[in-house]
């Protein structure tokens, strides 16, 4: 060839276990009769270009020649599972459970061109090199905006293929604002949907922000109790998530705080969860959670747990909308809980299953 770039191999990326015959191809020349000789870092590639199926991902040098012509390239070997994991997590060997891909957000798709360098192979570039990436049966574009719900990602090359079904959700803040938990695990979606159902019942059109806060506060103190009559030491895990007060009618302080946060955000209010220490009437001090909510432009503290004394029937407003908080509450952290991301919500804040 006049230029070395005028000829190339039919495939310079392969999947683990893939068997194929390397051949010379060109857009300018008829290469059908060219017989190549190969030298490769992978012992699985024979001198005649037959790849018997490389057993592990990585990369190595691949030299090929005919007559006086010689060319060297890099042969990249992918595990199809790792390709999917990298699309979902951004890292090789990432944990799919930590996937934070959300509906409505644009993502650039790419996988590492090898295990050492930062260059990315886009789906279109992978297709040119012999590996197909499909999203729901169609060629995956280089930039994707997912819809909420189930999707199938497939990697294929030759006789090797791998499919993975994923559930895409909105990010937590959008779930609460849109009141749409499609894609979450059923037990988690149940908690979201319960909060949304309550909000739809108690929040009516034309309500002021003060009215909304009172409606949420009153629902919680009249429809829930502190778990096990105050004996949190024997509480089930669900009592530590929002499912406690929302689905079981009882929970610990953070169950109240998580539920209030969810309902307030779904009702269009800015809200945070506050954690710290609190001292009760007997002088005992321990960890505690309550809320901070913005009403008509001003932030206030509110503690639904302490407005709902153990045993029920003594509901009150002693810890309702204070600008400065209370002397027996020591604040350690106040944050928008949605910023903690989907993993923490699915494993801790909704069902409490991993506490």
mmCIF file of C-alpha atoms in Angstrom:
data_model
loop_
_atom_site.group_PDB
_atom_site.id
_atom_site.type_symbol
_atom_site.label_atom_id
_atom_site.label_comp_id
_atom_site.label_asym_id
_atom_site.label_seq_id
_atom_site.Cartn_x
_atom_site.Cartn_y
_atom_site.Cartn_z
ATOM 1 C CA UNK A 1 0.000 0.000 0.000
ATOM 2 C CA UNK A 2 1.049 3.601 -0.569
ATOM 3 C CA UNK A 3 0.297 4.341 3.096
ATOM 4 C CA UNK A 4 0.193 1.924 6.002
ATOM 5 C CA UNK A 5 -3.149 3.433 6.998
ATOM 6 C CA UNK A 6 -4.670 2.222 3.704
ATOM 7 C CA UNK A 7 -4.949 -1.313 5.113
ATOM 8 C CA UNK A 8 -6.135 -2.617 8.466
ATOM 9 C CA UNK A 9 -7.294 -5.761 10.201
ATOM 10 C CA UNK A 10 -10.931 -6.777 10.114
ATOM 11 C CA UNK A 11 -10.985 -6.561 13.921
ATOM 12 C CA UNK A 12 -8.649 -5.122 16.518
ATOM 13 C CA UNK A 13 -10.932 -5.600 19.522
ATOM 14 C CA UNK A 14 -12.387 -8.948 20.567
ATOM 15 C CA UNK A 15 -14.467 -10.363 23.384
ATOM 16 C CA UNK A 16 -13.144 -12.904 25.880
ATOM 17 C CA UNK A 17 -13.603 -16.370 24.402
ATOM 18 C CA UNK A 18 -14.260 -15.109 20.877
ATOM 19 C CA UNK A 19 -12.872 -17.219 18.026
ATOM 20 C CA UNK A 20 -12.087 -15.521 14.699
ATOM 21 C CA UNK A 21 -9.707 -15.322 11.759
ATOM 22 C CA UNK A 22 -7.849 -12.034 11.376
ATOM 23 C CA UNK A 23 -7.825 -10.768 7.795
ATOM 24 C CA UNK A 24 -6.494 -7.747 5.956
ATOM 25 C CA UNK A 25 -9.147 -5.303 4.697
ATOM 26 C CA UNK A 26 -8.935 -2.019 2.830
ATOM 27 C CA UNK A 27 -11.137 0.672 1.331
ATOM 28 C CA UNK A 28 -8.691 1.084 -1.570
ATOM 29 C CA UNK A 29 -7.366 -2.365 -2.413
ATOM 30 C CA UNK A 30 -8.606 -5.850 -3.082
ATOM 31 C CA UNK A 31 -7.043 -7.755 -0.195
ATOM 32 C CA UNK A 32 -8.907 -11.035 -0.633
ATOM 33 C CA UNK A 33 -5.797 -12.925 -1.729
ATOM 34 C CA UNK A 34 -3.398 -11.492 0.850
ATOM 35 C CA UNK A 35 -2.073 -14.087 3.298
ATOM 36 C CA UNK A 36 -0.806 -12.606 6.563
ATOM 37 C CA UNK A 37 1.736 -13.804 9.068
ATOM 38 C CA UNK A 38 1.128 -12.869 12.713
ATOM 39 C CA UNK A 39 3.144 -12.420 15.838
ATOM 40 C CA UNK A 40 1.111 -11.660 18.963
ATOM 41 C CA UNK A 41 1.601 -11.180 22.684
ATOM 42 C CA UNK A 42 -1.366 -13.495 23.125
ATOM 43 C CA UNK A 43 -0.425 -17.135 22.651
ATOM 44 C CA UNK A 44 -4.028 -17.813 21.647
ATOM 45 C CA UNK A 45 -3.394 -16.052 18.303
ATOM 46 C CA UNK A 46 -1.641 -18.408 15.894
ATOM 47 C CA UNK A 47 0.829 -17.334 13.245
ATOM 48 C CA UNK A 48 -1.850 -17.728 10.554
ATOM 49 C CA UNK A 49 -4.147 -15.247 12.348
ATOM 50 C CA UNK A 50 -6.521 -17.750 13.925
ATOM 51 C CA UNK A 51 -7.707 -16.525 17.346
ATOM 52 C CA UNK A 52 -8.727 -19.512 19.435
ATOM 53 C CA UNK A 53 -10.452 -17.416 22.089
ATOM 54 C CA UNK A 54 -8.478 -15.335 24.575
ATOM 55 C CA UNK A 55 -9.370 -16.194 28.140
ATOM 56 C CA UNK A 56 -8.865 -12.901 30.008
ATOM 57 C CA UNK A 57 -9.361 -9.188 29.282
ATOM 58 C CA UNK A 58 -6.403 -6.907 28.615
ATOM 59 C CA UNK A 59 -4.337 -5.775 25.684
ATOM 60 C CA UNK A 60 -1.213 -6.824 23.835
ATOM 61 C CA UNK A 61 0.799 -6.070 20.733
ATOM 62 C CA UNK A 62 -0.242 -7.661 17.456
ATOM 63 C CA UNK A 63 2.199 -7.587 14.535
ATOM 64 C CA UNK A 64 1.252 -8.692 11.045
ATOM 65 C CA UNK A 65 3.137 -8.787 7.761
ATOM 66 C CA UNK A 66 3.193 -9.997 4.191
ATOM 67 C CA UNK A 67 6.175 -9.724 1.894
ATOM 68 C CA UNK A 68 8.160 -6.679 2.972
ATOM 69 C CA UNK A 69 5.104 -4.972 4.545
ATOM 70 C CA UNK A 70 4.896 -4.908 8.342
ATOM 71 C CA UNK A 71 2.480 -3.223 10.686
ATOM 72 C CA UNK A 72 1.926 -3.279 14.443
ATOM 73 C CA UNK A 73 -1.303 -2.621 16.262
ATOM 74 C CA UNK A 74 -2.816 -3.125 19.699
ATOM 75 C CA UNK A 75 -5.219 -5.978 20.265
ATOM 76 C CA UNK A 76 -7.719 -5.146 23.014
ATOM 77 C CA UNK A 77 -9.668 -7.954 24.666
ATOM 78 C CA UNK A 78 -12.857 -7.094 26.521
ATOM 79 C CA UNK A 79 -14.997 -9.025 28.924
ATOM 80 C CA UNK A 80 -18.572 -8.267 27.794
ATOM 81 C CA UNK A 81 -19.679 -8.066 31.446
ATOM 82 C CA UNK A 82 -17.013 -5.438 32.082
ATOM 83 C CA UNK A 83 -18.163 -3.394 29.096
ATOM 84 C CA UNK A 84 -21.680 -3.252 30.503
ATOM 85 C CA UNK A 85 -20.429 -2.522 34.017
ATOM 86 C CA UNK A 86 -18.270 0.315 32.733
ATOM 87 C CA UNK A 87 -21.198 1.828 30.843
ATOM 88 C CA UNK A 88 -23.234 1.697 34.052
ATOM 89 C CA UNK A 89 -20.587 2.707 36.588
ATOM 90 C CA UNK A 90 -17.822 4.441 34.673
ATOM 91 C CA UNK A 91 -15.170 2.006 35.881
ATOM 92 C CA UNK A 92 -13.872 -1.423 34.969
ATOM 93 C CA UNK A 93 -14.993 -4.063 37.420
ATOM 94 C CA UNK A 94 -17.431 -1.573 38.923
ATOM 95 C CA UNK A 95 -20.351 -2.656 41.068
ATOM 96 C CA UNK A 96 -23.588 -2.493 39.044
ATOM 97 C CA UNK A 97 -25.442 -2.107 42.337
ATOM 98 C CA UNK A 98 -23.849 1.343 42.583
ATOM 99 C CA UNK A 99 -25.267 2.377 39.206
ATOM 100 C CA UNK A 100 -26.425 5.980 39.311
ATOM 101 C CA UNK A 101 -27.721 6.398 35.762
ATOM 102 C CA UNK A 102 -30.891 8.443 35.829
ATOM 103 C CA UNK A 103 -33.752 9.043 33.420
ATOM 104 C CA UNK A 104 -33.853 12.376 31.642
ATOM 105 C CA UNK A 105 -30.083 12.980 31.843
ATOM 106 C CA UNK A 106 -27.762 12.808 28.844
ATOM 107 C CA UNK A 107 -24.812 10.405 29.192
ATOM 108 C CA UNK A 108 -21.823 10.018 26.891
ATOM 109 C CA UNK A 109 -21.197 6.318 26.397
ATOM 110 C CA UNK A 110 -17.675 4.954 26.222
ATOM 111 C CA UNK A 111 -15.470 2.153 27.485
ATOM 112 C CA UNK A 112 -11.730 2.147 28.103
ATOM 113 C CA UNK A 113 -9.689 1.443 25.020
ATOM 114 C CA UNK A 114 -7.361 -0.622 27.200
ATOM 115 C CA UNK A 115 -6.656 -1.169 30.874
ATOM 116 C CA UNK A 116 -3.932 1.467 31.179
ATOM 117 C CA UNK A 117 -4.860 4.604 29.264
ATOM 118 C CA UNK A 118 -7.715 7.090 29.578
ATOM 119 C CA UNK A 119 -8.912 6.957 25.958
ATOM 120 C CA UNK A 120 -12.528 5.832 25.503
ATOM 121 C CA UNK A 121 -14.081 3.742 22.729
ATOM 122 C CA UNK A 122 -17.546 4.996 21.847
ATOM 123 C CA UNK A 123 -20.235 2.570 20.599
ATOM 124 C CA UNK A 124 -19.764 3.815 17.020
ATOM 125 C CA UNK A 125 -16.013 3.245 17.236
ATOM 126 C CA UNK A 126 -16.505 -0.203 18.751
ATOM 127 C CA UNK A 127 -18.830 -1.127 15.881
ATOM 128 C CA UNK A 128 -16.082 -0.257 13.391
ATOM 129 C CA UNK A 129 -13.756 -2.530 15.346
ATOM 130 C CA UNK A 130 -16.121 -5.479 15.413
ATOM 131 C CA UNK A 131 -18.063 -5.167 18.686
ATOM 132 C CA UNK A 132 -21.736 -4.205 18.709
ATOM 133 C CA UNK A 133 -23.380 -2.366 21.610
ATOM 134 C CA UNK A 134 -27.175 -2.478 21.563
ATOM 135 C CA UNK A 135 -29.734 -0.681 23.697
ATOM 136 C CA UNK A 136 -33.172 -2.311 23.629
ATOM 137 C CA UNK A 137 -32.256 -4.102 20.401
ATOM 138 C CA UNK A 138 -31.054 -0.999 18.545
ATOM 139 C CA UNK A 139 -27.486 0.244 18.024
ATOM 140 C CA UNK A 140 -26.525 2.236 21.097
ATOM 141 C CA UNK A 141 -25.740 5.870 20.282
ATOM 142 C CA UNK A 142 -22.653 7.602 21.615
ATOM 143 C CA UNK A 143 -24.881 9.796 23.785
ATOM 144 C CA UNK A 144 -27.934 8.351 25.550
ATOM 145 C CA UNK A 145 -30.917 9.852 27.386
ATOM 146 C CA UNK A 146 -32.677 6.998 29.175
ATOM 147 C CA UNK A 147 -36.357 6.864 29.952
ATOM 148 C CA UNK A 148 -37.496 5.535 33.334
ATOM 149 C CA UNK A 149 -38.123 1.787 33.398
ATOM 150 C CA UNK A 150 -36.484 -1.416 32.176
ATOM 151 C CA UNK A 151 -33.808 -1.434 29.475
ATOM 152 C CA UNK A 152 -31.624 -4.155 27.966
ATOM 153 C CA UNK A 153 -27.976 -3.548 27.120
ATOM 154 C CA UNK A 154 -26.348 -6.127 24.850
ATOM 155 C CA UNK A 155 -22.720 -6.629 23.802
ATOM 156 C CA UNK A 156 -22.035 -8.914 20.855
ATOM 157 C CA UNK A 157 -19.177 -9.920 18.594
ATOM 158 C CA UNK A 158 -19.090 -13.055 16.491
ATOM 159 C CA UNK A 159 -20.697 -15.895 18.434
ATOM 160 C CA UNK A 160 -20.180 -14.184 21.829
ATOM 161 C CA UNK A 161 -22.980 -12.081 23.298
ATOM 162 C CA UNK A 162 -24.009 -10.838 26.725
ATOM 163 C CA UNK A 163 -27.240 -9.158 27.816
ATOM 164 C CA UNK A 164 -28.056 -7.292 31.003
ATOM 165 C CA UNK A 165 -31.418 -5.866 32.030
ATOM 166 C CA UNK A 166 -31.271 -2.649 34.029
ATOM 167 C CA UNK A 167 -33.861 -0.564 35.824
ATOM 168 C CA UNK A 168 -33.431 3.147 35.171
ATOM 169 C CA UNK A 169 -35.037 5.587 37.585
ATOM 170 C CA UNK A 170 -35.167 9.318 38.022
ATOM 171 C CA UNK A 171 -32.704 10.676 40.568
ATOM 172 C CA UNK A 172 -34.203 10.808 44.053
ATOM 173 C CA UNK A 173 -35.037 14.516 43.953
ATOM 174 C CA UNK A 174 -36.832 14.130 40.610
ATOM 175 C CA UNK A 175 -38.651 11.025 41.903
ATOM 176 C CA UNK A 176 -40.033 13.087 44.771
ATOM 177 C CA UNK A 177 -40.882 16.112 42.643
ATOM 178 C CA UNK A 178 -42.412 14.133 39.766
ATOM 179 C CA UNK A 179 -43.916 11.574 42.168
ATOM 180 C CA UNK A 180 -42.710 8.820 39.839
ATOM 181 C CA UNK A 181 -40.690 5.912 41.279
ATOM 182 C CA UNK A 182 -40.749 3.738 38.136
ATOM 183 C CA UNK A 183 -37.684 1.495 37.994
ATOM 184 C CA UNK A 184 -37.109 1.156 41.729
ATOM 185 C CA UNK A 185 -37.229 -2.233 43.406
ATOM 186 C CA UNK A 186 -40.865 -3.093 44.284
ATOM 187 C CA UNK A 187 -40.344 -2.806 48.045
ATOM 188 C CA UNK A 188 -38.775 0.625 47.579
ATOM 189 C CA UNK A 189 -41.383 1.838 45.103
ATOM 190 C CA UNK A 190 -44.062 0.863 47.616
ATOM 191 C CA UNK A 191 -42.636 3.320 50.161
ATOM 192 C CA UNK A 192 -42.378 6.121 47.601
ATOM 193 C CA UNK A 193 -45.906 5.475 46.336
ATOM 194 C CA UNK A 194 -47.305 5.482 49.874
ATOM 195 C CA UNK A 195 -45.769 8.894 50.532
ATOM 196 C CA UNK A 196 -47.146 10.212 47.241
ATOM 197 C CA UNK A 197 -50.602 8.810 47.966
ATOM 198 C CA UNK A 198 -50.691 10.526 51.370
ATOM 199 C CA UNK A 199 -49.532 13.836 49.881
ATOM 200 C CA UNK A 200 -52.251 13.630 47.232
ATOM 201 C CA UNK A 201 -54.819 13.092 50.004
ATOM 202 C CA UNK A 202 -53.751 15.790 52.444
ATOM 203 C CA UNK A 203 -52.352 18.518 50.170
ATOM 204 C CA UNK A 204 -54.975 20.380 48.206
ATOM 205 C CA UNK A 205 -54.762 23.076 45.553
ATOM 206 C CA UNK A 206 -54.365 26.555 46.931
ATOM 207 C CA UNK A 207 -52.766 25.481 50.215
ATOM 208 C CA UNK A 208 -50.186 27.868 51.621
ATOM 209 C CA UNK A 209 -46.753 26.572 52.598
ATOM 210 C CA UNK A 210 -47.771 26.861 56.264
ATOM 211 C CA UNK A 211 -50.835 24.730 55.550
ATOM 212 C CA UNK A 212 -48.758 22.094 53.780
ATOM 213 C CA UNK A 213 -46.277 21.769 56.652
ATOM 214 C CA UNK A 214 -49.093 21.475 59.199
ATOM 215 C CA UNK A 215 -50.899 18.854 57.117
ATOM 216 C CA UNK A 216 -47.754 16.682 56.848
ATOM 217 C CA UNK A 217 -46.813 17.161 60.501
ATOM 218 C CA UNK A 218 -50.339 16.310 61.655
ATOM 219 C CA UNK A 219 -50.586 13.239 59.450
ATOM 220 C CA UNK A 220 -47.401 11.800 60.926
ATOM 221 C CA UNK A 221 -48.151 12.472 64.590
ATOM 222 C CA UNK A 222 -51.722 11.157 64.320
ATOM 223 C CA UNK A 223 -51.042 8.130 62.089
ATOM 224 C CA UNK A 224 -47.774 6.840 63.572
ATOM 225 C CA UNK A 225 -46.226 6.041 66.950
ATOM 226 C CA UNK A 226 -42.704 5.568 68.178
ATOM 227 C CA UNK A 227 -41.790 1.915 67.618
ATOM 228 C CA UNK A 228 -42.413 -0.711 70.307
ATOM 229 C CA UNK A 229 -43.649 1.846 72.845
ATOM 230 C CA UNK A 230 -40.212 3.428 72.915
ATOM 231 C CA UNK A 231 -38.111 0.263 72.912
ATOM 232 C CA UNK A 232 -36.112 0.875 69.735
ATOM 233 C CA UNK A 233 -33.495 -1.709 70.765
ATOM 234 C CA UNK A 234 -35.796 -4.525 69.639
ATOM 235 C CA UNK A 235 -37.064 -2.758 66.502
ATOM 236 C CA UNK A 236 -37.045 -4.411 63.087
ATOM 237 C CA UNK A 237 -34.934 -2.833 60.341
ATOM 238 C CA UNK A 238 -37.993 -1.338 58.646
ATOM 239 C CA UNK A 239 -38.505 0.921 61.674
ATOM 240 C CA UNK A 240 -35.311 2.766 60.696
ATOM 241 C CA UNK A 241 -36.503 3.614 57.174
ATOM 242 C CA UNK A 242 -39.407 5.732 56.011
ATOM 243 C CA UNK A 243 -41.401 2.519 55.613
ATOM 244 C CA UNK A 244 -41.716 2.389 59.401
ATOM 245 C CA UNK A 245 -44.124 5.271 59.901
ATOM 246 C CA UNK A 246 -45.550 5.162 56.367
ATOM 247 C CA UNK A 247 -46.309 1.445 55.969
ATOM 248 C CA UNK A 248 -46.187 0.027 59.504
ATOM 249 C CA UNK A 249 -47.471 3.001 61.486
ATOM 250 C CA UNK A 250 -44.447 3.085 63.788
ATOM 251 C CA UNK A 251 -40.779 3.868 63.599
ATOM 252 C CA UNK A 252 -37.784 5.520 65.232
ATOM 253 C CA UNK A 253 -36.967 9.228 64.946
ATOM 254 C CA UNK A 254 -35.249 8.957 61.580
ATOM 255 C CA UNK A 255 -38.281 7.153 60.152
ATOM 256 C CA UNK A 256 -40.328 10.250 61.019
ATOM 257 C CA UNK A 257 -37.619 12.532 59.620
ATOM 258 C CA UNK A 258 -37.233 10.593 56.365
ATOM 259 C CA UNK A 259 -40.995 10.439 55.829
ATOM 260 C CA UNK A 260 -41.418 14.155 56.543
ATOM 261 C CA UNK A 261 -38.623 14.948 54.073
ATOM 262 C CA UNK A 262 -40.210 12.808 51.351
ATOM 263 C CA UNK A 263 -43.688 14.249 51.801
ATOM 264 C CA UNK A 264 -42.527 17.847 52.125
ATOM 265 C CA UNK A 265 -40.410 17.601 48.957
ATOM 266 C CA UNK A 266 -43.282 15.948 47.075
ATOM 267 C CA UNK A 267 -45.510 18.801 48.232
ATOM 268 C CA UNK A 268 -43.141 21.352 46.690
ATOM 269 C CA UNK A 269 -41.333 22.446 49.861
ATOM 270 C CA UNK A 270 -37.583 22.742 50.403
ATOM 271 C CA UNK A 271 -36.605 20.397 53.189
ATOM 272 C CA UNK A 272 -33.586 18.836 54.906
ATOM 273 C CA UNK A 273 -32.963 16.078 57.420
ATOM 274 C CA UNK A 274 -31.145 17.168 60.571
ATOM 275 C CA UNK A 275 -29.087 14.765 62.677
ATOM 276 C CA UNK A 276 -27.447 15.319 66.037
ATOM 277 C CA UNK A 277 -27.959 14.765 69.737
ATOM 278 C CA UNK A 278 -31.025 15.403 71.888
ATOM 279 C CA UNK A 279 -31.579 15.321 75.662
ATOM 280 C CA UNK A 280 -34.960 14.130 76.922
ATOM 281 C CA UNK A 281 -36.868 15.083 80.071
ATOM 282 C CA UNK A 282 -35.010 12.471 82.157
ATOM 283 C CA UNK A 283 -31.625 13.906 81.195
ATOM 284 C CA UNK A 284 -30.718 11.071 78.844
ATOM 285 C CA UNK A 285 -28.825 12.170 75.710
ATOM 286 C CA UNK A 286 -28.639 10.186 72.491
ATOM 287 C CA UNK A 287 -28.596 10.355 68.702
ATOM 288 C CA UNK A 288 -31.639 11.964 67.128
ATOM 289 C CA UNK A 289 -33.044 13.059 63.753
ATOM 290 C CA UNK A 290 -35.497 15.803 62.886
ATOM 291 C CA UNK A 291 -36.122 18.225 60.002
ATOM 292 C CA UNK A 292 -35.539 21.692 58.648
ATOM 293 C CA UNK A 293 -38.118 23.112 56.223
ATOM 294 C CA UNK A 294 -38.381 26.408 54.351
ATOM 295 C CA UNK A 295 -41.702 28.214 54.778
ATOM 296 C CA UNK A 296 -42.323 31.481 52.938
ATOM 297 C CA UNK A 297 -38.606 32.012 52.434
ATOM 298 C CA UNK A 298 -37.537 31.285 56.020
ATOM 299 C CA UNK A 299 -35.969 28.081 57.329
ATOM 300 C CA UNK A 300 -37.546 26.486 60.417
ATOM 301 C CA UNK A 301 -36.790 23.406 62.494
ATOM 302 C CA UNK A 302 -39.522 20.843 63.110
ATOM 303 C CA UNK A 303 -39.458 17.603 65.110
ATOM 304 C CA UNK A 304 -42.431 15.347 64.417
ATOM 305 C CA UNK A 305 -41.061 12.580 66.642
ATOM 306 C CA UNK A 306 -41.036 14.734 69.774
ATOM 307 C CA UNK A 307 -44.453 16.165 68.923
ATOM 308 C CA UNK A 308 -45.732 12.556 69.038
ATOM 309 C CA UNK A 309 -44.925 11.291 72.545
ATOM 310 C CA UNK A 310 -44.579 7.562 73.154
ATOM 311 C CA UNK A 311 -47.923 5.824 73.497
ATOM 312 C CA UNK A 312 -49.978 8.252 71.415
ATOM 313 C CA UNK A 313 -52.831 10.450 72.523
ATOM 314 C CA UNK A 314 -50.531 13.271 73.633
ATOM 315 C CA UNK A 315 -49.863 14.868 70.233
ATOM 316 C CA UNK A 316 -48.645 18.455 70.449
ATOM 317 C CA UNK A 317 -46.871 21.393 68.755
ATOM 318 C CA UNK A 318 -43.994 21.953 71.176
ATOM 319 C CA UNK A 319 -41.406 21.232 68.467
ATOM 320 C CA UNK A 320 -43.134 22.909 65.557
ATOM 321 C CA UNK A 321 -41.499 25.532 63.298
ATOM 322 C CA UNK A 322 -38.752 27.069 65.391
ATOM 323 C CA UNK A 323 -36.294 29.406 63.677
ATOM 324 C CA UNK A 324 -33.467 28.680 66.087
ATOM 325 C CA UNK A 325 -34.237 25.141 67.210
ATOM 326 C CA UNK A 326 -34.314 24.080 70.841
ATOM 327 C CA UNK A 327 -31.763 24.054 73.632
ATOM 328 C CA UNK A 328 -32.121 20.279 74.098
ATOM 329 C CA UNK A 329 -31.347 19.607 70.400
ATOM 330 C CA UNK A 330 -27.701 19.790 69.297
ATOM 331 C CA UNK A 331 -27.288 19.931 65.509
ATOM 332 C CA UNK A 332 -24.424 17.986 63.947
ATOM 333 C CA UNK A 333 -25.512 17.932 60.301
ATOM 334 C CA UNK A 334 -28.334 19.238 58.149
ATOM 335 C CA UNK A 335 -28.597 18.147 54.536
ATOM 336 C CA UNK A 336 -30.832 17.595 51.542
ATOM 337 C CA UNK A 337 -31.160 13.821 51.807
ATOM 338 C CA UNK A 338 -31.633 13.336 48.044
ATOM 339 C CA UNK A 339 -27.976 14.227 47.566
ATOM 340 C CA UNK A 340 -26.981 10.905 49.126
ATOM 341 C CA UNK A 341 -28.126 9.156 45.958
ATOM 342 C CA UNK A 342 -30.115 6.124 44.934
ATOM 343 C CA UNK A 343 -27.965 3.467 46.632
ATOM 344 C CA UNK A 344 -28.510 4.862 50.122
ATOM 345 C CA UNK A 345 -32.207 5.320 49.503
ATOM 346 C CA UNK A 346 -32.698 1.752 48.290
ATOM 347 C CA UNK A 347 -30.591 0.180 51.039
ATOM 348 C CA UNK A 348 -31.266 2.422 54.014
ATOM 349 C CA UNK A 349 -33.659 5.356 53.839
ATOM 350 C CA UNK A 350 -36.710 3.676 52.313
ATOM 351 C CA UNK A 351 -36.918 0.188 53.806
ATOM 352 C CA UNK A 352 -34.080 0.276 56.346
ATOM 353 C CA UNK A 353 -33.102 -3.229 55.204
ATOM 354 C CA UNK A 354 -29.338 -2.759 55.588
ATOM 355 C CA UNK A 355 -29.229 -0.959 58.924
#
